[in-house]
Short mmCIF file of C-alpha atoms in Angstrom, two decimals:
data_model
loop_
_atom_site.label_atom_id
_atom_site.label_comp_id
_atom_site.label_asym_id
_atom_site.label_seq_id
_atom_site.Cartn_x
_atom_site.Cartn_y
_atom_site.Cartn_z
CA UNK Z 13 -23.11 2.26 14.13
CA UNK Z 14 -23.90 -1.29 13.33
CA UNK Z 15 -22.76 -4.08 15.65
CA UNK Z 16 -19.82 -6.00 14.52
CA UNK Z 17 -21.88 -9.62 15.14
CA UNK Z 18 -24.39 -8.02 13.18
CA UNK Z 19 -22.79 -7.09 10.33
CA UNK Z 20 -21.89 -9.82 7.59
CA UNK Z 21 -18.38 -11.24 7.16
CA UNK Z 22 -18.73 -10.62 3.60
CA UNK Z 23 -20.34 -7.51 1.40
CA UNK Z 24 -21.13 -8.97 -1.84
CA UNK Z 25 -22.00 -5.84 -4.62
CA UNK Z 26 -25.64 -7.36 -4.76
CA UNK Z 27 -26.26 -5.63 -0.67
CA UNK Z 28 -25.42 -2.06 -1.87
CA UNK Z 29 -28.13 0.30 -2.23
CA UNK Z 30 -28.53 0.67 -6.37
CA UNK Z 31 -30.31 4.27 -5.90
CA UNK Z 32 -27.83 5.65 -3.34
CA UNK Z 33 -24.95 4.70 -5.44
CA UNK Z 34 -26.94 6.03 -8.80
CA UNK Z 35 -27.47 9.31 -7.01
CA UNK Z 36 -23.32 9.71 -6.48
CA UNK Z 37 -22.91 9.34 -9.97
CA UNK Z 38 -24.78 12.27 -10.94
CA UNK Z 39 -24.09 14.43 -8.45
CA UNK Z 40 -19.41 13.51 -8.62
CA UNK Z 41 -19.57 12.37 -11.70
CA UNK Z 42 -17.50 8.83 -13.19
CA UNK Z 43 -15.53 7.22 -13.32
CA UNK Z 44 -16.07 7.50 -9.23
CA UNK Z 45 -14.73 4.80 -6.28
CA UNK Z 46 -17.04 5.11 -3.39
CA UNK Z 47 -15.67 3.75 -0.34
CA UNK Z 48 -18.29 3.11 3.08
CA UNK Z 49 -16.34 3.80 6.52
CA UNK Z 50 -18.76 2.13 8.71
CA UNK Z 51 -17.96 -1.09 6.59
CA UNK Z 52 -14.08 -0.74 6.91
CA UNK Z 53 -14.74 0.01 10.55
CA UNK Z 54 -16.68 -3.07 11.59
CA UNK Z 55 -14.06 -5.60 9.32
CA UNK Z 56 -11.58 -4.24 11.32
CA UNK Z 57 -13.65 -5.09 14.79
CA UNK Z 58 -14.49 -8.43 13.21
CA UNK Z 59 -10.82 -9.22 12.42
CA UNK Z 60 -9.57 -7.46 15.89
CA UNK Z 61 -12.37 -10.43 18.07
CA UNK Z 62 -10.56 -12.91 16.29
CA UNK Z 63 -7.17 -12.08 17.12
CA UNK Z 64 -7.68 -10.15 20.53
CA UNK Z 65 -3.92 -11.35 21.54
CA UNK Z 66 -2.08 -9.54 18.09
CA UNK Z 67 -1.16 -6.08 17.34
CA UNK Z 68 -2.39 -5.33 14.56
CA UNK Z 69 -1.40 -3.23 11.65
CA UNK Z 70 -2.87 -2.09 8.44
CA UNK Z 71 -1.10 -2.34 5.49
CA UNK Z 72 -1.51 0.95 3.91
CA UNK Z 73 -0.34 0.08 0.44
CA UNK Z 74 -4.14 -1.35 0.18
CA UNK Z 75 -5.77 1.49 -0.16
CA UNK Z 76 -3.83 5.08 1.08
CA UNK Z 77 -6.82 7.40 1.23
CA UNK Z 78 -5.99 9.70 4.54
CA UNK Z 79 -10.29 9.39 5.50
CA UNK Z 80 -9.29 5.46 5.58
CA UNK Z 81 -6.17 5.69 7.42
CA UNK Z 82 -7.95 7.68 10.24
CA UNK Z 83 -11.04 5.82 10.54
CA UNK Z 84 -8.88 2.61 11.24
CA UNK Z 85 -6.07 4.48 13.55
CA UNK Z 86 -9.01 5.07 15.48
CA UNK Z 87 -10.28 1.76 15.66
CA UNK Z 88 -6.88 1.46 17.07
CA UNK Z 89 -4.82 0.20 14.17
CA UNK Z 90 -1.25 0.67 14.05
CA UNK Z 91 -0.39 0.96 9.72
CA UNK Z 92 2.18 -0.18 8.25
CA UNK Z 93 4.03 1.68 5.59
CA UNK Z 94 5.56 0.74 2.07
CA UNK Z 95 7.15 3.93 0.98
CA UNK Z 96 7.81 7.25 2.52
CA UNK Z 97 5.11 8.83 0.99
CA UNK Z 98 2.59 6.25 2.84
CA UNK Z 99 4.69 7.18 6.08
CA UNK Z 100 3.90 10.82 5.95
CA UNK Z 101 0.19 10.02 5.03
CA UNK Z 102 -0.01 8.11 8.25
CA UNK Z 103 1.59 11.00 10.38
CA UNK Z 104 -1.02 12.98 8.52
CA UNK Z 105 -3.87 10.54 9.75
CA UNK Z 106 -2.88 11.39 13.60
CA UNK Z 107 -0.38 8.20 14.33
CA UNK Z 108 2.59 8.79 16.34
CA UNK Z 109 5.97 7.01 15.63
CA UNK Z 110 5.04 3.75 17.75
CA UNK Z 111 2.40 3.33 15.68
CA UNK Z 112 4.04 3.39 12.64
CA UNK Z 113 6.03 0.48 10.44
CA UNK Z 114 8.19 1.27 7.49
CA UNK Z 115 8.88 -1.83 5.76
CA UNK Z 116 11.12 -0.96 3.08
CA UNK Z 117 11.93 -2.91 0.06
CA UNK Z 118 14.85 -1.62 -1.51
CA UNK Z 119 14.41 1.81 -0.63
CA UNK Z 120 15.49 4.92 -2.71
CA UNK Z 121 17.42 7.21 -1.40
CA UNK Z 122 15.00 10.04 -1.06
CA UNK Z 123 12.75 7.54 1.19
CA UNK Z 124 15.68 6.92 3.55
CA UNK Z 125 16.65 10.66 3.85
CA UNK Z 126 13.17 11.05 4.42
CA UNK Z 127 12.48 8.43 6.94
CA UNK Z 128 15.86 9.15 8.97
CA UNK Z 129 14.51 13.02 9.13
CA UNK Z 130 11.13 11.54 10.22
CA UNK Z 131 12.42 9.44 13.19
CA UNK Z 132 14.17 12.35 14.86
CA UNK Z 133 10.97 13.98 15.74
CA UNK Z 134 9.09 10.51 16.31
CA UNK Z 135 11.81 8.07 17.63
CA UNK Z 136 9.74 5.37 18.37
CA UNK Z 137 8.94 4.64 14.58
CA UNK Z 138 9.95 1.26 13.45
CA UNK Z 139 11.98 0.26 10.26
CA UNK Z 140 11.61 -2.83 9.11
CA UNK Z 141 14.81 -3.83 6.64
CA UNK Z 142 15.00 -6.56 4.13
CA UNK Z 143 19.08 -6.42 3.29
CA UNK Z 144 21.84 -5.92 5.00
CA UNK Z 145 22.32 -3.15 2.50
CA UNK Z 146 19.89 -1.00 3.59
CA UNK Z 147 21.41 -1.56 7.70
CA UNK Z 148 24.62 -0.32 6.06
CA UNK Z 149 22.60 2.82 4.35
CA UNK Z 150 20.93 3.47 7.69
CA UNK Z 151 24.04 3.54 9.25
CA UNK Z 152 25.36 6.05 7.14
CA UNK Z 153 22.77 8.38 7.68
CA UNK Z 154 23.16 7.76 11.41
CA UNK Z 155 20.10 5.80 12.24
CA UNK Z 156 19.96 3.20 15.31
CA UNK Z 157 17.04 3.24 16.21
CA UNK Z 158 14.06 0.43 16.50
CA UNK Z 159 14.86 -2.17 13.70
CA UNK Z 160 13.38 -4.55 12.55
CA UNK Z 161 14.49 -7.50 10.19
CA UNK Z 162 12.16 -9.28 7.34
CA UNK Z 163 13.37 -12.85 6.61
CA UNK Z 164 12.68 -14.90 3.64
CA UNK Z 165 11.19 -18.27 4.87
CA UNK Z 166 11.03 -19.57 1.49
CA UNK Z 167 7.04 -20.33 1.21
CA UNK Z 168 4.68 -18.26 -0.40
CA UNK Z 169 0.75 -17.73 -1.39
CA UNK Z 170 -1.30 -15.43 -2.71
CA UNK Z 171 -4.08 -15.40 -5.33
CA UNK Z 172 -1.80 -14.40 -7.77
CA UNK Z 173 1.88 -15.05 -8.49
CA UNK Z 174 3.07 -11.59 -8.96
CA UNK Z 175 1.99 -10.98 -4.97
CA UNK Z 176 3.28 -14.44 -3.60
CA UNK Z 177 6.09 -12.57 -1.53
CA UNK Z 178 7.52 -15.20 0.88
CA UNK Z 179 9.23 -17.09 -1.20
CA UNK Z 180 10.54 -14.26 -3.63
CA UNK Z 181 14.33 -13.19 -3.58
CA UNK Z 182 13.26 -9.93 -3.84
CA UNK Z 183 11.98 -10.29 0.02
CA UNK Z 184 14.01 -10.55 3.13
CA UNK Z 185 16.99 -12.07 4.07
CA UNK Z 186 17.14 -15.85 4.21
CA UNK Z 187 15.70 -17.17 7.47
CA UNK Z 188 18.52 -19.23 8.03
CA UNK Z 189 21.17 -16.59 8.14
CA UNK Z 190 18.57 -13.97 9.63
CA UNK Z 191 20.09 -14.54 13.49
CA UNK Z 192 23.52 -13.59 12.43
CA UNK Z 193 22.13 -10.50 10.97
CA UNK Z 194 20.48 -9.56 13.63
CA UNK Z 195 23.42 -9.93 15.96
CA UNK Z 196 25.59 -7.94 13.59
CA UNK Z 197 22.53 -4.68 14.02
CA UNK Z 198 22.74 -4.98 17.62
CA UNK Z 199 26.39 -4.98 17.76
CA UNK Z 200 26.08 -1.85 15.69
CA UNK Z 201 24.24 0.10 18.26
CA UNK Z 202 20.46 -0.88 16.41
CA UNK Z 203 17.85 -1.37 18.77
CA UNK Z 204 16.36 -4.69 17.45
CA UNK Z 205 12.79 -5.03 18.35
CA UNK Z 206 11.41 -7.80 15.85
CA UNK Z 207 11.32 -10.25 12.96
CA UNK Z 208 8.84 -10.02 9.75
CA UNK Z 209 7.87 -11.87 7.20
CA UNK Z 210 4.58 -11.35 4.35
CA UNK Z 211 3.27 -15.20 3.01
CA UNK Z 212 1.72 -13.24 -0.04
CA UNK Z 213 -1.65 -10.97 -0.68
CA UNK Z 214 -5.14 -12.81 -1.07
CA UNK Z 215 -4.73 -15.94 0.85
CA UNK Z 216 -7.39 -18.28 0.15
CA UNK Z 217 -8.97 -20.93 2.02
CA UNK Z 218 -7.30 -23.41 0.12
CA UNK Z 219 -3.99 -21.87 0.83
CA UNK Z 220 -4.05 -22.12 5.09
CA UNK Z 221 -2.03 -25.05 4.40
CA UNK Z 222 0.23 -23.10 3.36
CA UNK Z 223 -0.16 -20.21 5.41
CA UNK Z 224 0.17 -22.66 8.43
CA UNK Z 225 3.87 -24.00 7.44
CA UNK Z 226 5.02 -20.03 6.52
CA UNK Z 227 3.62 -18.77 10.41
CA UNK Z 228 5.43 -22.17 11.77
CA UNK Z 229 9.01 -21.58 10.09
CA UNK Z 230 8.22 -17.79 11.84
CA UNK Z 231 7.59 -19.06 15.00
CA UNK Z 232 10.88 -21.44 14.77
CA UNK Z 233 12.88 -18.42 13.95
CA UNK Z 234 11.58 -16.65 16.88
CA UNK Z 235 12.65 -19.40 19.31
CA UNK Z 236 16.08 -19.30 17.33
CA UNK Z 237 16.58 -15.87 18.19
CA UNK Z 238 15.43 -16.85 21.59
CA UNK Z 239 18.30 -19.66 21.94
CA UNK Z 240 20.49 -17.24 20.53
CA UNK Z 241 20.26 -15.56 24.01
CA UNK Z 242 19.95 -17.92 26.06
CA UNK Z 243 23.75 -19.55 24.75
CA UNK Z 244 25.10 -16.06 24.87
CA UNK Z 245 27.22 -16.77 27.89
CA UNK Z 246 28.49 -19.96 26.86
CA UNK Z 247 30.01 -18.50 23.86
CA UNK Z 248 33.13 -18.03 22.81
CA UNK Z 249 34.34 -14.88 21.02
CA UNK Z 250 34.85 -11.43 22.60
CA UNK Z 251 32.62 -9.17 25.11
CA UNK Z 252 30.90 -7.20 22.20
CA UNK Z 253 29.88 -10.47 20.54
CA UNK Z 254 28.12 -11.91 23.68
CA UNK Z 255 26.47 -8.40 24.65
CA UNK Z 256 25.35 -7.67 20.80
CA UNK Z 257 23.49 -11.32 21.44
CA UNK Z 258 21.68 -10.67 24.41
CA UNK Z 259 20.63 -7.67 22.68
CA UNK Z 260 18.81 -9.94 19.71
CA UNK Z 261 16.13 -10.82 21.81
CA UNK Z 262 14.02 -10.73 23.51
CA UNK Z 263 12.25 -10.03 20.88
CA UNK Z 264 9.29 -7.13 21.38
CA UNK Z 265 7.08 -8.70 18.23
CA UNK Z 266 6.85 -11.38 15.57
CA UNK Z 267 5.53 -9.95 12.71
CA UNK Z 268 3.52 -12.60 10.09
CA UNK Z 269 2.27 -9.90 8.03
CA UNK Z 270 -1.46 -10.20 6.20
CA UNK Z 271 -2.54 -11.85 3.27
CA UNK Z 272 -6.06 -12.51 4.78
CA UNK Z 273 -7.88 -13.29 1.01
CA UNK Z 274 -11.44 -12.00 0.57
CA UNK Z 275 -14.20 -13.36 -1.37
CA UNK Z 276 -14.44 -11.61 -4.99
CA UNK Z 277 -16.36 -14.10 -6.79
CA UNK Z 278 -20.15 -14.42 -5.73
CA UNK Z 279 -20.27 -18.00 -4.60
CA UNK Z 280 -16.84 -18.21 -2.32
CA UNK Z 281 -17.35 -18.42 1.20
CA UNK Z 282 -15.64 -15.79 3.33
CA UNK Z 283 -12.73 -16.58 5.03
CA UNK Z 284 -13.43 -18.63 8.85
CA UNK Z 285 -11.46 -15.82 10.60
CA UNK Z 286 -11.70 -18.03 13.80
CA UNK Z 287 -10.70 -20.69 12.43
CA UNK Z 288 -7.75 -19.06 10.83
CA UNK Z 289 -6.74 -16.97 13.97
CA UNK Z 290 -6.26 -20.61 15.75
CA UNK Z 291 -4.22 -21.96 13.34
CA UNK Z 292 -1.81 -19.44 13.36
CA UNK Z 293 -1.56 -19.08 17.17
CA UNK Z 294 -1.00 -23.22 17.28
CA UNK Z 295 1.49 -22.48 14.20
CA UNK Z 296 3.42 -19.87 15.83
CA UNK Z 297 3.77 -22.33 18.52
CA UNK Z 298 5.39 -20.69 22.00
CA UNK Z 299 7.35 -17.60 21.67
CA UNK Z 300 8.50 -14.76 24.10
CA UNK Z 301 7.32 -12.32 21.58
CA UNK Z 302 3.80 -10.66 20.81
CA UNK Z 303 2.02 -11.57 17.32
CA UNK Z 304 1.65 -9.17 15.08
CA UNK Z 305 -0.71 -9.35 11.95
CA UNK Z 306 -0.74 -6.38 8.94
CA UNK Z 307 -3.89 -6.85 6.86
CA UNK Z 308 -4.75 -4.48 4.16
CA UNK Z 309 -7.36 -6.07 1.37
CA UNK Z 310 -9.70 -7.70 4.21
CA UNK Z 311 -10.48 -4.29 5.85
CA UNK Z 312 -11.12 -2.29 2.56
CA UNK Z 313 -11.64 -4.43 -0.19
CA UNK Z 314 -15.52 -4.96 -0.33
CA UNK Z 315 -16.22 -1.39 1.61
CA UNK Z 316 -15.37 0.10 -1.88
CA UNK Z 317 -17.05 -0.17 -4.86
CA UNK Z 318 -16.04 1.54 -8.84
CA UNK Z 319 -18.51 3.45 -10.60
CA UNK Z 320 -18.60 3.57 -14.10
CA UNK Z 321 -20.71 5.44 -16.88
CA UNK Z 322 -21.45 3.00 -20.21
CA UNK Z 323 -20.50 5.36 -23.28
CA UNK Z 324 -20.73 2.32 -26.06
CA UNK Z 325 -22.82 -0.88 -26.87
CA UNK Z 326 -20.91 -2.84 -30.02
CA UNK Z 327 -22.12 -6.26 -31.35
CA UNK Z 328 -19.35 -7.76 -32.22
CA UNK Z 329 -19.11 -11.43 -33.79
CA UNK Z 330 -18.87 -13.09 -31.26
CA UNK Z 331 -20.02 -11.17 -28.38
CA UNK Z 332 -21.87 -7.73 -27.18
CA UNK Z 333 -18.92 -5.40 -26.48
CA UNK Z 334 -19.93 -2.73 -23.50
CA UNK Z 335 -17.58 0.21 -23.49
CA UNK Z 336 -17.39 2.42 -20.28
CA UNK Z 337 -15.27 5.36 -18.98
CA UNK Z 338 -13.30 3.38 -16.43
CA UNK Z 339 -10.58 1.46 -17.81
CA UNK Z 340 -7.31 -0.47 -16.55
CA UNK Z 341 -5.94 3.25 -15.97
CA UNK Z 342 -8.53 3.01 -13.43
CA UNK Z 343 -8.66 -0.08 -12.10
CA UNK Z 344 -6.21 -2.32 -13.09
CA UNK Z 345 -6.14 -5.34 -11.60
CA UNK Z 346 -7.99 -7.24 -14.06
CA UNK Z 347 -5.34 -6.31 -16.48
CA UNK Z 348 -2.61 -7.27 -14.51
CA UNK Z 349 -3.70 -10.22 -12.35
CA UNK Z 350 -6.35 -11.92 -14.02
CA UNK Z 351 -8.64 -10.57 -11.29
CA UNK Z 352 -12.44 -11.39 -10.93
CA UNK Z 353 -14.77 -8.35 -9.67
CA UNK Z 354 -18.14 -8.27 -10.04
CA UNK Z 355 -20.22 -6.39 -11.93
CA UNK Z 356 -23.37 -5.04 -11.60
CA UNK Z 357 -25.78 -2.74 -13.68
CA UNK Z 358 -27.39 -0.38 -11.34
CA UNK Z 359 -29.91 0.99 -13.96
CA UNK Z 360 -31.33 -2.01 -15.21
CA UNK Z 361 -32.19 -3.18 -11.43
CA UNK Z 362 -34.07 0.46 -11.09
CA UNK Z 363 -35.64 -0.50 -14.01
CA UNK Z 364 -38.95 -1.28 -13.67
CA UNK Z 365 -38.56 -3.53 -17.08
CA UNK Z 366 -36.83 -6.66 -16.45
CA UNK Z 367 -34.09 -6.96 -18.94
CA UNK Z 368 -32.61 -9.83 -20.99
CA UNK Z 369 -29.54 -11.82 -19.54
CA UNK Z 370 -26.86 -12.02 -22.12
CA UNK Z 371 -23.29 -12.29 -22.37
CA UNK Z 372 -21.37 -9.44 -22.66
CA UNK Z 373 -17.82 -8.17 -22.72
CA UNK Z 374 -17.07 -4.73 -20.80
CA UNK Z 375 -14.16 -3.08 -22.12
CA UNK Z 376 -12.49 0.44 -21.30
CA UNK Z 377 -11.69 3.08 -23.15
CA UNK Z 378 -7.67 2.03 -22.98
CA UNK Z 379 -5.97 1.48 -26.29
CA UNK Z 380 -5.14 -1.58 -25.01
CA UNK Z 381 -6.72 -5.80 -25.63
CA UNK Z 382 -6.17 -6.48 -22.28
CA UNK Z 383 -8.70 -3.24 -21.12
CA UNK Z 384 -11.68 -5.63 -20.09
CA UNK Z 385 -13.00 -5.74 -16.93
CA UNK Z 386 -15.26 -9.06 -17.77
CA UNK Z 387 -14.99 -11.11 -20.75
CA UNK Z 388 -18.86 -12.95 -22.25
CA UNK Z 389 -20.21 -12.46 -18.49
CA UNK Z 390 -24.11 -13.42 -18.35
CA UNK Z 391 -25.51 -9.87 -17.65
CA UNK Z 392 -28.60 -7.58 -17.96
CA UNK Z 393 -28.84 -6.37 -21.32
CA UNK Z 394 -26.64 -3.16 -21.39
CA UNK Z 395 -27.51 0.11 -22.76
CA UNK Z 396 -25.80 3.56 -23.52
CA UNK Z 397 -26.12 5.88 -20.59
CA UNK Z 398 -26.06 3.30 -17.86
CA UNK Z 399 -24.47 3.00 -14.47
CA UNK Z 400 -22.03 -0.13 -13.80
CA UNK Z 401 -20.99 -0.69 -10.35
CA UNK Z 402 -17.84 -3.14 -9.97
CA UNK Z 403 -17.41 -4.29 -7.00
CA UNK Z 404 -14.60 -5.45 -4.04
CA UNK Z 405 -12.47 -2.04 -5.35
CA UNK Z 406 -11.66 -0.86 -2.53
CA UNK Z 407 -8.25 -2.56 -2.34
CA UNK Z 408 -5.84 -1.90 -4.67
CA UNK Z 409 -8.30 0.24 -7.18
CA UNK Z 410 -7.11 3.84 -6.68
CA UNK Z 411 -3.90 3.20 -5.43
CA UNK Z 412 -2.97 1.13 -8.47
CA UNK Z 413 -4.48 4.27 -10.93
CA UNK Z 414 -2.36 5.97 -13.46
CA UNK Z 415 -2.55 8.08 -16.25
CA UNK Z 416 -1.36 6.11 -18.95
CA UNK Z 417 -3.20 7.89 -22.47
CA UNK Z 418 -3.05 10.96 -20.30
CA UNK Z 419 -5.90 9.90 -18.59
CA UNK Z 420 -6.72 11.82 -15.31
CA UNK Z 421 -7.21 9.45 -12.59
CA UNK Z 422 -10.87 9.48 -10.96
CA UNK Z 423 -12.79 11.20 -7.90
CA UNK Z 424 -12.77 9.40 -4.57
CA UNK Z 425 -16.11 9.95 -2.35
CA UNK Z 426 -16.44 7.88 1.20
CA UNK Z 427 -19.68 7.40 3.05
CA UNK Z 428 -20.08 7.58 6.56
CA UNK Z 429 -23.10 8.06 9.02
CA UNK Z 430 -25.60 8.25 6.59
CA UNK Z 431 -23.33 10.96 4.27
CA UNK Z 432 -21.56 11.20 1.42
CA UNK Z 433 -18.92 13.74 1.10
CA UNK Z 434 -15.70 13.73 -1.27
CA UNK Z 435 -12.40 12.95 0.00
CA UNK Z 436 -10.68 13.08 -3.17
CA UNK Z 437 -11.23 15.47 -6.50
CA UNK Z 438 -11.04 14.61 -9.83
CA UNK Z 439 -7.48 15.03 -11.49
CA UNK Z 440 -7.94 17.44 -14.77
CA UNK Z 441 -5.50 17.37 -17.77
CA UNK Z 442 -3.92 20.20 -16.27
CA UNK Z 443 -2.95 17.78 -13.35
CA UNK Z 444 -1.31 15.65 -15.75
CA UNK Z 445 0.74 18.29 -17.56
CA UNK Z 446 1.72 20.69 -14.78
CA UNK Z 447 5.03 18.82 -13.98
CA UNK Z 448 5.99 19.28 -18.06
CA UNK Z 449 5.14 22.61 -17.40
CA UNK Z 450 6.57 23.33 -14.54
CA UNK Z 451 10.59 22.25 -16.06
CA UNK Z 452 9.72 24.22 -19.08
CA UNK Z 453 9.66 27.44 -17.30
CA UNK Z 454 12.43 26.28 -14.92
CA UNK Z 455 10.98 25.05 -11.95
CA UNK Z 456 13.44 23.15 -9.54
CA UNK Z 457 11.09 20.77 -8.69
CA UNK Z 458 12.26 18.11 -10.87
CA UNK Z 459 15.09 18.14 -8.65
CA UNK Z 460 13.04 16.79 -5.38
CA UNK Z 461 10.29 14.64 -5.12
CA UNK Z 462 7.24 16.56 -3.38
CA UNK Z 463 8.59 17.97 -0.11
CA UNK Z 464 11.02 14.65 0.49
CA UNK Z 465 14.92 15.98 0.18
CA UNK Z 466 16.89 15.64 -3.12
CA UNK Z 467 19.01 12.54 -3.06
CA UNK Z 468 21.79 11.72 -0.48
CA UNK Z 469 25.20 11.52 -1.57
CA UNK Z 470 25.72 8.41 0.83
CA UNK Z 471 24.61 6.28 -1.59
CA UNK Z 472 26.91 7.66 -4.17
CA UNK Z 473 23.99 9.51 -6.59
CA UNK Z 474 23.84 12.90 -7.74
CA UNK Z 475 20.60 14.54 -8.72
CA UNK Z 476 20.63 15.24 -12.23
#
């Protein structure tokens, strides 16, 4: 297992072995997402040396596969959940309940009834809440246990505006009216352990600025909440109000969520994770709190790559059109962000003839104009029945699949100590169908969602 000061801060597509990754393609076929453990293993270490003072957690909504969950729990990552679903994945993966986070953002129903259920066999899991709504839905269901409140501190960043979450309304409650919350919850019986907010997902270099101010306005709230206590007894206002104070704080953690941006284009620099980890400790500033940190692209992102057979070569006016089997179904952030990944054609560098550079468009299979992956990028001469590799997948690829055309979503395969084994079939047709199936010969499934219970009445629904 390779050193973590010997291994690069950055895997650019160019360092993976072309034959190894040819040799996957025949043998699981394509569209295929490879994913190396040893590599999400040692950005983890690299990320942990930087910040040896944080807990951290990893956001799971980055990449859910249960072989990735496990290899980082054992590093000795805590993850952090978005949904039910990803809660039960991480019980899967072997964490217990104080190593778990469910930060929900306007929950459903069935994820509440699910969580609540959860909690009673692993009390020490934490909710994280982002309304005073969902305290009030809690309540109902007769949860009190470890809480935890995201704020809104009103800056965001991200590579992307559709992920730039700290200054969203959607997110949190407004840091300025966050203390009063919190003193309501522990007046309610909640056990309030912490604070959270997320700046956004990708952070670039040229964002710390940014990043900076969002971890100070955190660290101002925590001495708030701090304050909050200490004035308790000078208050005025009745026994319950004092006590519900001192039980705001102190605060167990300060949770400044992730966002740590990785290079996708082949000339940016890697993030200076040392650099980065001092800011936001001289941000933060002094708190009676631990920092916690919940990345999810840095550890996965460029340990995964997309494989993709090339079915079509078009000249078309004004460019050479390459058509492959993966499409926006498959990986869509291109589609949907704008997103750079690089490409590489694995067959022309086993070639042993060197092939002309020209620019080309590659395009899936997607009824779609935006299905391109790359649009006139200078590449090797492409021909029918070769291997693309596009690289940095391995955050948000799979988990942002679908099957839109009724397209099965791909095979997964991970690599680790010098194997390759799959960790994820290939979904069929049949996959896509079975739930029509299913509710035309009655099945009551459509009445549940997988094994989480049918929908509470506490928040006035009925299952229909």
């Amino acid at each position: 297992m390779t050193d973590v000061a010997d291994s690069p801060s950055v895997r650019r597509l160019s360092a993976w072995d072309a034959a190894e990754l040819q040799t996957l393609v025949d043998e699981y076929g394509s569209p295929l997402y490879v994913l190396d453990l040893e590599r999400v293993r040692q950005n983890y270490r690299r990320l942990a040396a930087a910040f040896p003072d944080a807990d951290i957690l990893y956001a799971v909504k980055a990449n859910a596969l249960g072989d990735a969950l496990a290899a980082l729990h054992e590093e000795g990552a805590g993850l952090e959940c978005a949904s039910a679903g990803e809660v039960q994945r991480a019980l899967e993966a072997g964490a217990s309940g104080s190593e778990v986070h469910y930060t929900a953002v306007n929950p459903p129903a069935r994820d509440l009834d699910w969580i609540v259920d959860a909690w009673h066999d692993n009390p020490e899991l934490t909710v994280t809440v982002g309304s005073e709504d969902t305290i009030d839905r809690l309540a109902d269901r007769g949860y009190d246990g470890r809480l935890c409140l995201r704020v809104n501190p009103g800056i965001g960043a991200g590579h992307h505006e559709k992920v730039q979450t700290g200054a969203a309304a959607k997110f949190g409650v407004p840091a300025e009216r966050a203390v009063d919350v919190l003193e309501d919850a522990a007046d309610r019986g909640f056990d309030v352990v912490g604070i959270h907010s997320h700046v956004g997902s990708g952070v670039s270099s040229d964002q710390l600025d940014s990043h900076r101010e969002f971890v100070a306005r955190m660290g101002d709230l925590a001495r708030e909440v701090s304050e909050a206590l200490r004035a308790s007894d000078s208050r005025t206002g009745s026994e319950a109000t004092r006590e519900a104070s001192e039980a705001v704080g102190p605060l167990e953690f300060v949770d400044v969520g992730g966002g740590f941006g990785v290079p996708y284009r082949e000339d940016e620099a890697p993030l200076d994770l040392a650099s980065v980890a001092d800011a936001t400790r001289e941000a933060l500033g002094e708190i009676d709190a631990r920092l916690t940190i919940e990345p999810g692209r840095y550890f996965v992102a460029d340990a995964g790559v997309l494989l993709t057979d090339v079915n079509t070569v078009k000249a078309a006016r004004d460019t050479t059109v390459v058509g492959v089997d993966a499409g926006m179904t498959t990986l869509i952030r291109p589609a949907m962000y704008d997103a750079y990944h690089p490409i590489r054609n694995l067959t022309a560098d086993l070639d042993a003839d060197e092939r002309e550079t020209i620019p080309q468009t590659v395009a899936g299979p997607i009824c779609e104009s935006g299905d391109v992956f790359c649009a006139d990028r200078e590449l090797p001469a492409t021909e029918r029945g070769d291997v693309l590799a596009i690289g940095n997948a391995g955050a948000y690829g799979y988990e942002m699949a679908n099957q839109y055309n009724s397209r099965p979503r791909p095979a997964s395969v991970v690599l680790e100590d010098g194997d390759a084994r799959l960790a994820r079939r290939r979904e069929t047709v049949d996959d896509v169908t079975q739930p029509e199936r299913e509710a035309h010969n009655g099945s009551e499934t459509d009445r549940k969602t997988d094994d989480h219970p049918a929908v509470s009445d506490t928040d006035n629904q009925r299952v229909r």
